[in-house]
mmCIF file of C-alpha atoms in Angstrom:
data_model
loop_
_atom_site.group_PDB
_atom_site.id
_atom_site.type_symbol
_atom_site.label_atom_id
_atom_site.label_comp_id
_atom_site.label_asym_id
_atom_site.label_seq_id
_atom_site.Cartn_x
_atom_site.Cartn_y
_atom_site.Cartn_z
ATOM 1 C CA MET C 1 0.000 0.000 0.000
ATOM 2 C CA THR C 2 1.459 3.375 -1.026
ATOM 3 C CA ASP C 3 1.644 5.900 1.811
ATOM 4 C CA ALA C 4 0.398 9.251 0.513
ATOM 5 C CA SER C 5 0.887 10.774 3.961
ATOM 6 C CA ALA C 6 4.559 11.176 3.023
ATOM 7 C CA ASN C 7 3.668 14.087 0.722
ATOM 8 C CA THR C 8 5.859 17.169 0.602
ATOM 9 C CA GLY C 9 3.058 19.703 0.073
ATOM 10 C CA VAL C 10 1.038 21.527 2.711
ATOM 11 C CA ASN C 11 -2.630 20.643 2.964
ATOM 12 C CA GLU C 12 -4.614 23.880 3.270
ATOM 13 C CA LYS C 13 -8.037 22.347 2.656
ATOM 14 C CA VAL C 14 -10.997 22.454 5.057
ATOM 15 C CA TYR C 15 -13.278 19.450 5.526
ATOM 16 C CA ILE C 16 -16.837 18.645 6.522
ATOM 17 C CA HIS C 17 -17.042 15.402 8.483
ATOM 18 C CA GLU C 18 -20.425 13.702 8.922
ATOM 19 C CA PHE C 19 -21.904 10.840 10.893
ATOM 20 C CA ILE C 20 -25.187 9.823 9.204
ATOM 21 C CA ASP C 21 -27.917 7.840 10.958
ATOM 22 C CA VAL C 22 -29.420 5.629 8.250
ATOM 23 C CA MET C 23 -32.965 4.274 8.448
ATOM 24 C CA GLY C 24 -33.517 0.525 8.325
ATOM 25 C CA GLN C 25 -31.982 -1.338 5.386
ATOM 26 C CA ASN C 26 -31.281 1.770 3.319
ATOM 27 C CA ARG C 27 -27.525 2.089 3.795
ATOM 28 C CA ALA C 28 -26.547 0.879 0.305
ATOM 29 C CA ARG C 29 -29.174 3.163 -1.246
ATOM 30 C CA TYR C 30 -28.030 6.119 0.826
ATOM 31 C CA MET C 31 -24.359 5.640 -0.091
ATOM 32 C CA HIS C 32 -25.245 5.441 -3.785
ATOM 33 C CA HIS C 33 -27.494 8.496 -3.490
ATOM 34 C CA MET C 34 -24.690 10.382 -1.771
ATOM 35 C CA THR C 35 -21.930 9.437 -4.216
ATOM 36 C CA ALA C 36 -23.621 9.133 -7.628
ATOM 37 C CA ASN C 37 -26.419 11.701 -7.166
ATOM 38 C CA TRP C 38 -24.890 14.344 -4.888
ATOM 39 C CA CYS C 39 -21.146 14.317 -5.577
ATOM 40 C CA PRO C 40 -21.322 15.500 -9.215
ATOM 41 C CA VAL C 41 -23.616 18.373 -8.169
ATOM 42 C CA ALA C 42 -21.372 19.355 -5.260
ATOM 43 C CA ARG C 43 -18.312 19.314 -7.500
ATOM 44 C CA ALA C 44 -19.950 21.406 -10.221
ATOM 45 C CA GLU C 45 -21.682 23.973 -7.997
ATOM 46 C CA ARG C 46 -19.377 24.195 -4.977
ATOM 47 C CA ASN C 47 -16.024 22.715 -6.024
ATOM 48 C CA GLN C 48 -16.605 20.286 -3.155
ATOM 49 C CA LEU C 49 -14.821 16.945 -3.512
ATOM 50 C CA CYS C 50 -15.782 13.632 -2.017
ATOM 51 C CA PHE C 51 -12.906 12.475 0.202
ATOM 52 C CA GLY C 52 -14.710 9.349 1.366
ATOM 53 C CA VAL C 53 -18.035 7.662 2.035
ATOM 54 C CA TRP C 54 -17.874 4.672 4.359
ATOM 55 C CA ALA C 55 -20.179 2.227 6.094
ATOM 56 C CA THR C 56 -19.430 1.749 9.795
ATOM 57 C CA VAL C 57 -18.893 -1.886 10.754
ATOM 58 C CA GLY C 58 -21.818 -2.325 13.119
ATOM 59 C CA SER C 59 -20.044 -4.645 15.536
ATOM 60 C CA THR C 60 -17.629 -1.796 16.336
ATOM 61 C CA GLY C 61 -20.014 1.169 16.590
ATOM 62 C CA PRO C 62 -23.442 2.605 15.759
ATOM 63 C CA TRP C 63 -25.468 0.876 13.071
ATOM 64 C CA PRO C 64 -26.579 1.371 10.417
ATOM 65 C CA GLU C 65 -24.255 4.359 10.070
ATOM 66 C CA VAL C 66 -22.456 6.101 7.208
ATOM 67 C CA VAL C 67 -19.439 8.406 7.535
ATOM 68 C CA ASN C 68 -18.951 11.117 4.896
ATOM 69 C CA LEU C 69 -15.928 13.364 4.458
ATOM 70 C CA TRP C 70 -15.951 16.338 2.048
ATOM 71 C CA GLU C 71 -12.955 18.394 0.919
ATOM 72 C CA LEU C 72 -13.213 22.129 0.249
ATOM 73 C CA ASP C 73 -10.694 24.714 -0.962
ATOM 74 C CA GLY C 74 -9.784 26.122 2.427
ATOM 75 C CA TRP C 75 -11.816 28.581 4.428
ATOM 76 C CA ALA C 76 -12.781 30.500 1.286
ATOM 77 C CA GLY C 77 -14.207 27.274 -0.106
ATOM 78 C CA LEU C 78 -16.192 26.665 3.078
ATOM 79 C CA VAL C 79 -17.534 30.231 2.979
ATOM 80 C CA GLY C 80 -18.564 29.737 -0.644
ATOM 81 C CA ASN C 81 -20.261 26.473 0.264
ATOM 82 C CA PHE C 82 -22.330 28.127 2.991
ATOM 83 C CA GLU C 83 -23.126 31.147 0.820
ATOM 84 C CA HIS C 84 -24.341 28.828 -1.937
ATOM 85 C CA GLU C 85 -26.463 26.861 0.528
ATOM 86 C CA PHE C 86 -28.154 29.826 2.215
ATOM 87 C CA SER C 87 -27.959 32.710 -0.277
ATOM 88 C CA GLY C 88 -31.659 32.459 -1.133
ATOM 89 C CA GLY C 89 -32.692 33.432 2.367
ATOM 90 C CA GLY C 90 -33.995 29.962 3.124
ATOM 91 C CA SER C 91 -32.420 26.971 4.797
ATOM 92 C CA GLN C 92 -31.884 24.814 1.723
ATOM 93 C CA ASP C 93 -30.207 25.062 -1.654
ATOM 94 C CA PRO C 94 -33.088 25.030 -4.200
ATOM 95 C CA SER C 95 -31.116 22.791 -6.578
ATOM 96 C CA LEU C 96 -31.051 20.127 -3.861
ATOM 97 C CA ALA C 97 -34.795 19.971 -3.278
ATOM 98 C CA GLN C 98 -35.243 16.737 -5.237
ATOM 99 C CA TRP C 99 -32.109 15.197 -3.743
ATOM 100 C CA TRP C 100 -33.197 16.058 -0.193
ATOM 101 C CA ALA C 101 -36.650 14.632 -0.820
ATOM 102 C CA ALA C 102 -35.132 11.280 -1.763
ATOM 103 C CA ALA C 103 -32.578 11.390 1.067
ATOM 104 C CA ALA C 104 -35.271 12.063 3.666
ATOM 105 C CA GLY C 105 -36.586 8.537 3.258
ATOM 106 C CA LEU C 106 -33.125 7.021 3.729
ATOM 107 C CA ARG C 107 -31.755 8.733 6.870
ATOM 108 C CA ARG C 108 -32.965 10.110 10.185
ATOM 109 C CA GLY C 109 -30.326 12.796 10.550
ATOM 110 C CA GLY C 110 -26.690 13.102 11.463
ATOM 111 C CA GLU C 111 -23.908 14.953 13.248
ATOM 112 C CA ASP C 112 -21.434 17.155 11.384
ATOM 113 C CA ARG C 113 -18.057 18.664 12.227
ATOM 114 C CA ILE C 114 -15.837 21.217 10.542
ATOM 115 C CA VAL C 115 -12.280 19.896 10.655
ATOM 116 C CA VAL C 116 -8.900 21.166 9.472
ATOM 117 C CA PRO C 117 -6.037 18.873 8.470
ATOM 118 C CA ALA C 118 -2.563 18.584 9.859
ATOM 119 C CA SER C 119 -0.294 20.250 7.310
ATOM 120 C CA TRP C 120 1.111 16.844 6.299
ATOM 121 C CA SER C 121 -2.252 15.088 5.971
ATOM 122 C CA PRO C 122 -2.854 14.073 2.319
ATOM 123 C CA THR C 123 -5.580 15.466 0.081
ATOM 124 C CA VAL C 124 -7.954 13.152 -1.740
ATOM 125 C CA GLU C 125 -6.148 13.844 -5.024
ATOM 126 C CA GLN C 126 -2.828 12.789 -3.485
ATOM 127 C CA LEU C 127 -4.398 9.622 -2.116
ATOM 128 C CA THR C 128 -6.045 8.567 -5.370
ATOM 129 C CA THR C 129 -2.912 9.414 -7.376
ATOM 130 C CA ALA C 130 -0.850 7.260 -5.035
ATOM 131 C CA GLY C 131 -3.414 4.442 -5.140
ATOM 132 C CA THR C 132 -3.861 4.492 -1.364
ATOM 133 C CA ARG C 133 -6.851 2.473 -0.197
ATOM 134 C CA GLY C 134 -7.774 -0.192 2.300
ATOM 135 C CA GLU C 135 -9.904 -3.270 2.604
ATOM 136 C CA VAL C 136 -10.817 -1.916 6.032
ATOM 137 C CA TYR C 137 -10.460 1.559 7.562
ATOM 138 C CA VAL C 138 -9.932 2.494 11.203
ATOM 139 C CA HIS C 139 -11.708 5.700 12.239
ATOM 140 C CA GLU C 140 -10.592 7.348 15.470
ATOM 141 C CA VAL C 141 -12.206 10.262 17.310
ATOM 142 C CA VAL C 142 -9.734 11.298 20.005
ATOM 143 C CA GLU C 143 -9.989 13.678 22.952
ATOM 144 C CA THR C 144 -6.746 14.395 24.782
ATOM 145 C CA THR C 145 -5.802 16.403 27.852
ATOM 146 C CA GLU C 146 -2.826 17.836 25.940
ATOM 147 C CA GLY C 147 -4.916 19.008 22.982
ATOM 148 C CA PRO C 148 -5.385 17.816 19.396
ATOM 149 C CA SER C 149 -2.314 19.574 17.942
ATOM 150 C CA GLU C 150 0.039 17.812 20.328
ATOM 151 C CA TYR C 151 -1.668 14.506 19.668
ATOM 152 C CA LEU C 152 -1.349 14.858 15.889
ATOM 153 C CA ASP C 153 2.330 15.742 16.299
ATOM 154 C CA ALA C 154 2.712 12.409 18.082
ATOM 155 C CA VAL C 155 0.781 10.657 15.308
ATOM 156 C CA ALA C 156 3.306 12.029 12.800
ATOM 157 C CA GLY C 157 6.259 11.149 14.978
ATOM 158 C CA HIS C 158 5.214 7.666 16.077
ATOM 159 C CA ALA C 159 1.874 6.285 14.907
ATOM 160 C CA ILE C 160 2.387 6.476 11.123
ATOM 161 C CA ALA C 161 5.510 4.320 11.290
ATOM 162 C CA THR C 162 3.766 1.958 13.702
ATOM 163 C CA VAL C 163 0.784 1.336 11.430
ATOM 164 C CA ALA C 164 3.105 0.951 8.430
ATOM 165 C CA GLU C 165 4.565 -2.133 10.140
ATOM 166 C CA PHE C 166 1.195 -3.803 9.489
ATOM 167 C CA GLY C 167 0.917 -2.581 5.886
ATOM 168 C CA GLY C 168 -1.343 0.330 6.803
ATOM 169 C CA ALA C 169 -1.266 4.006 5.867
ATOM 170 C CA LEU C 170 -2.704 7.212 7.228
ATOM 171 C CA ILE C 171 -5.332 8.783 5.010
ATOM 172 C CA GLY C 172 -6.412 11.671 7.226
ATOM 173 C CA ALA C 173 -5.396 13.541 10.394
ATOM 174 C CA PHE C 174 -7.612 16.422 11.472
ATOM 175 C CA GLU C 175 -8.449 18.808 14.297
ATOM 176 C CA THR C 176 -12.077 19.744 14.886
ATOM 177 C CA VAL C 177 -12.905 23.461 14.953
ATOM 178 C CA LEU C 178 -16.713 23.250 15.146
ATOM 179 C CA PRO C 179 -18.663 22.407 17.236
ATOM 180 C CA THR C 180 -15.709 21.758 19.572
ATOM 181 C CA ASP C 181 -11.970 22.348 19.381
ATOM 182 C CA ARG C 182 -10.981 19.462 21.659
ATOM 183 C CA GLU C 183 -10.967 16.551 19.216
ATOM 184 C CA ALA C 184 -8.632 14.973 16.740
ATOM 185 C CA ILE C 185 -9.941 12.676 14.007
ATOM 186 C CA VAL C 186 -7.520 10.170 12.491
ATOM 187 C CA ILE C 187 -8.347 7.686 9.716
ATOM 188 C CA TRP C 188 -6.150 4.723 8.732
ATOM 189 C CA ALA C 189 -6.332 2.345 5.766
ATOM 190 C CA LEU C 190 -5.379 -1.297 6.361
ATOM 191 C CA PRO C 191 -4.800 -3.727 3.477
ATOM 192 C CA SER C 192 -6.718 -6.640 5.034
ATOM 193 C CA TRP C 193 -8.833 -7.669 8.005
ATOM 194 C CA ALA C 194 -5.962 -9.849 9.184
ATOM 195 C CA SER C 195 -3.511 -6.926 9.181
ATOM 196 C CA TRP C 196 -5.958 -4.855 11.225
ATOM 197 C CA ALA C 197 -6.307 -7.686 13.774
ATOM 198 C CA GLU C 198 -2.518 -7.999 14.045
ATOM 199 C CA TRP C 199 -2.206 -4.267 14.734
ATOM 200 C CA GLU C 200 -5.038 -4.342 17.254
ATOM 201 C CA GLN C 201 -3.481 -7.184 19.209
ATOM 202 C CA ALA C 202 0.062 -5.795 19.090
ATOM 203 C CA ALA C 203 -1.060 -2.425 20.453
ATOM 204 C CA ARG C 204 -1.384 -3.841 23.939
ATOM 205 C CA ARG C 205 1.459 -6.275 24.152
ATOM 206 C CA THR C 206 4.542 -5.810 22.005
ATOM 207 C CA GLY C 207 6.949 -3.653 20.015
ATOM 208 C CA GLN C 208 6.387 -0.270 18.450
ATOM 209 C CA ALA C 209 2.599 -0.684 18.519
ATOM 210 C CA GLN C 210 2.683 -1.046 22.277
ATOM 211 C CA GLN C 211 4.959 1.985 22.552
ATOM 212 C CA TRP C 212 2.460 4.087 20.579
ATOM 213 C CA HIS C 213 -0.360 2.869 22.827
ATOM 214 C CA GLU C 214 1.651 4.049 25.839
ATOM 215 C CA ILE C 215 2.489 7.420 24.236
ATOM 216 C CA ALA C 216 -1.184 8.048 23.504
ATOM 217 C CA GLY C 217 -1.976 7.191 27.114
ATOM 218 C CA ARG C 218 0.545 9.733 28.403
ATOM 219 C CA LEU C 219 -1.155 12.376 26.239
ATOM 220 C CA GLY C 220 -4.415 11.591 28.009
ATOM 221 C CA ALA C 221 -6.004 10.262 24.825
ATOM 222 C CA VAL C 222 -9.516 8.888 25.051
ATOM 223 C CA THR C 223 -10.238 7.262 21.699
ATOM 224 C CA ARG C 224 -13.478 6.126 20.155
ATOM 225 C CA ARG C 225 -12.367 3.722 17.436
ATOM 226 C CA THR C 226 -14.619 2.120 14.848
ATOM 227 C CA LEU C 227 -14.041 0.164 11.654
ATOM 228 C CA MET C 228 -15.364 1.175 8.240
ATOM 229 C CA VAL C 229 -15.545 -0.089 4.662
ATOM 230 C CA ASP C 230 -15.692 1.954 1.458
ATOM 231 C CA ALA C 231 -18.874 2.700 -0.442
ATOM 232 C CA PRO C 232 -18.709 1.118 -3.930
ATOM 233 C CA LEU C 233 -18.247 4.520 -5.638
ATOM 234 C CA ALA C 234 -15.966 6.080 -3.015
ATOM 235 C CA PRO C 235 -12.864 7.726 -4.539
ATOM 236 C CA LEU C 236 -10.352 5.634 -2.604
ATOM 237 C CA ARG C 237 -11.996 2.475 -3.961
ATOM 238 C CA THR C 238 -12.393 3.600 -7.581
ATOM 239 C CA GLY C 239 -9.453 6.003 -7.910
ATOM 240 C CA ARG C 240 -11.679 8.840 -9.137
ATOM 241 C CA GLN C 241 -14.486 11.170 -8.127
ATOM 242 C CA PRO C 242 -18.033 9.806 -8.706
ATOM 243 C CA GLN C 243 -19.484 10.764 -12.085
ATOM 244 C CA VAL C 244 -22.991 11.487 -13.387
ATOM 245 C CA GLU C 245 -22.868 8.292 -15.442
ATOM 246 C CA ASP C 246 -22.563 6.295 -12.209
ATOM 247 C CA ARG C 247 -26.196 6.969 -11.347
ATOM 248 C CA ARG C 248 -28.717 4.147 -11.027
ATOM 249 C CA PRO C 249 -32.324 4.188 -9.793
ATOM 250 C CA LEU C 250 -32.362 3.739 -6.021
ATOM 251 C CA ASP C 251 -34.992 1.007 -6.244
ATOM 252 C CA SER C 252 -32.476 -1.103 -8.214
ATOM 253 C CA ILE C 253 -29.983 -1.099 -5.317
#
């Protein structure tokens, strides 16, 4: 697995991170609706890129849940996104009325965050160019007594090399800025379920993985960790942004 986190550029993007509460057996439909139906519109109207759409593995967290991550061109891109959404004086972009109507029957709601990346965290273009992807992803929401910046410094200094021992790569390292500024969000790609299990077991008993576990503990890290898998049209799975021609009727999914 190529590690795009070793990029030499500075990531100045801003991201919208979402936990989505899906209704019943609609997760596959929702992920297709999000990628094939919404992504091309977001890209054309807002220059908003899909970083990832994932299904949470229910045995490790809430279910049925979807995690979305959107990439915008910095704070100016986020401002433009909000201006586009609310410029009509209402609470919804008129061009999304049909999309929202369909989505309403697939989800109950969700919880969003505005997050900013560590300067060395890769963009979605860098990841897809490098071919970085996983069979399984580890999603971590971390609160630390020392603060998210210090924690992400430790991720760069210790955790990336640790996960690489198991064939994994970092795909995102972020600090939350809204609604709280106390969290870090870190996402890892692992090449197989077996490699994830090896990492998970080693973290508490041996070698560099154990050392990272101890370092995180000294930073006062309290981590909520869940597993995820890619949506079929997610960029890290396909190597490209979803296209209009990817659309299919939801009742066929």
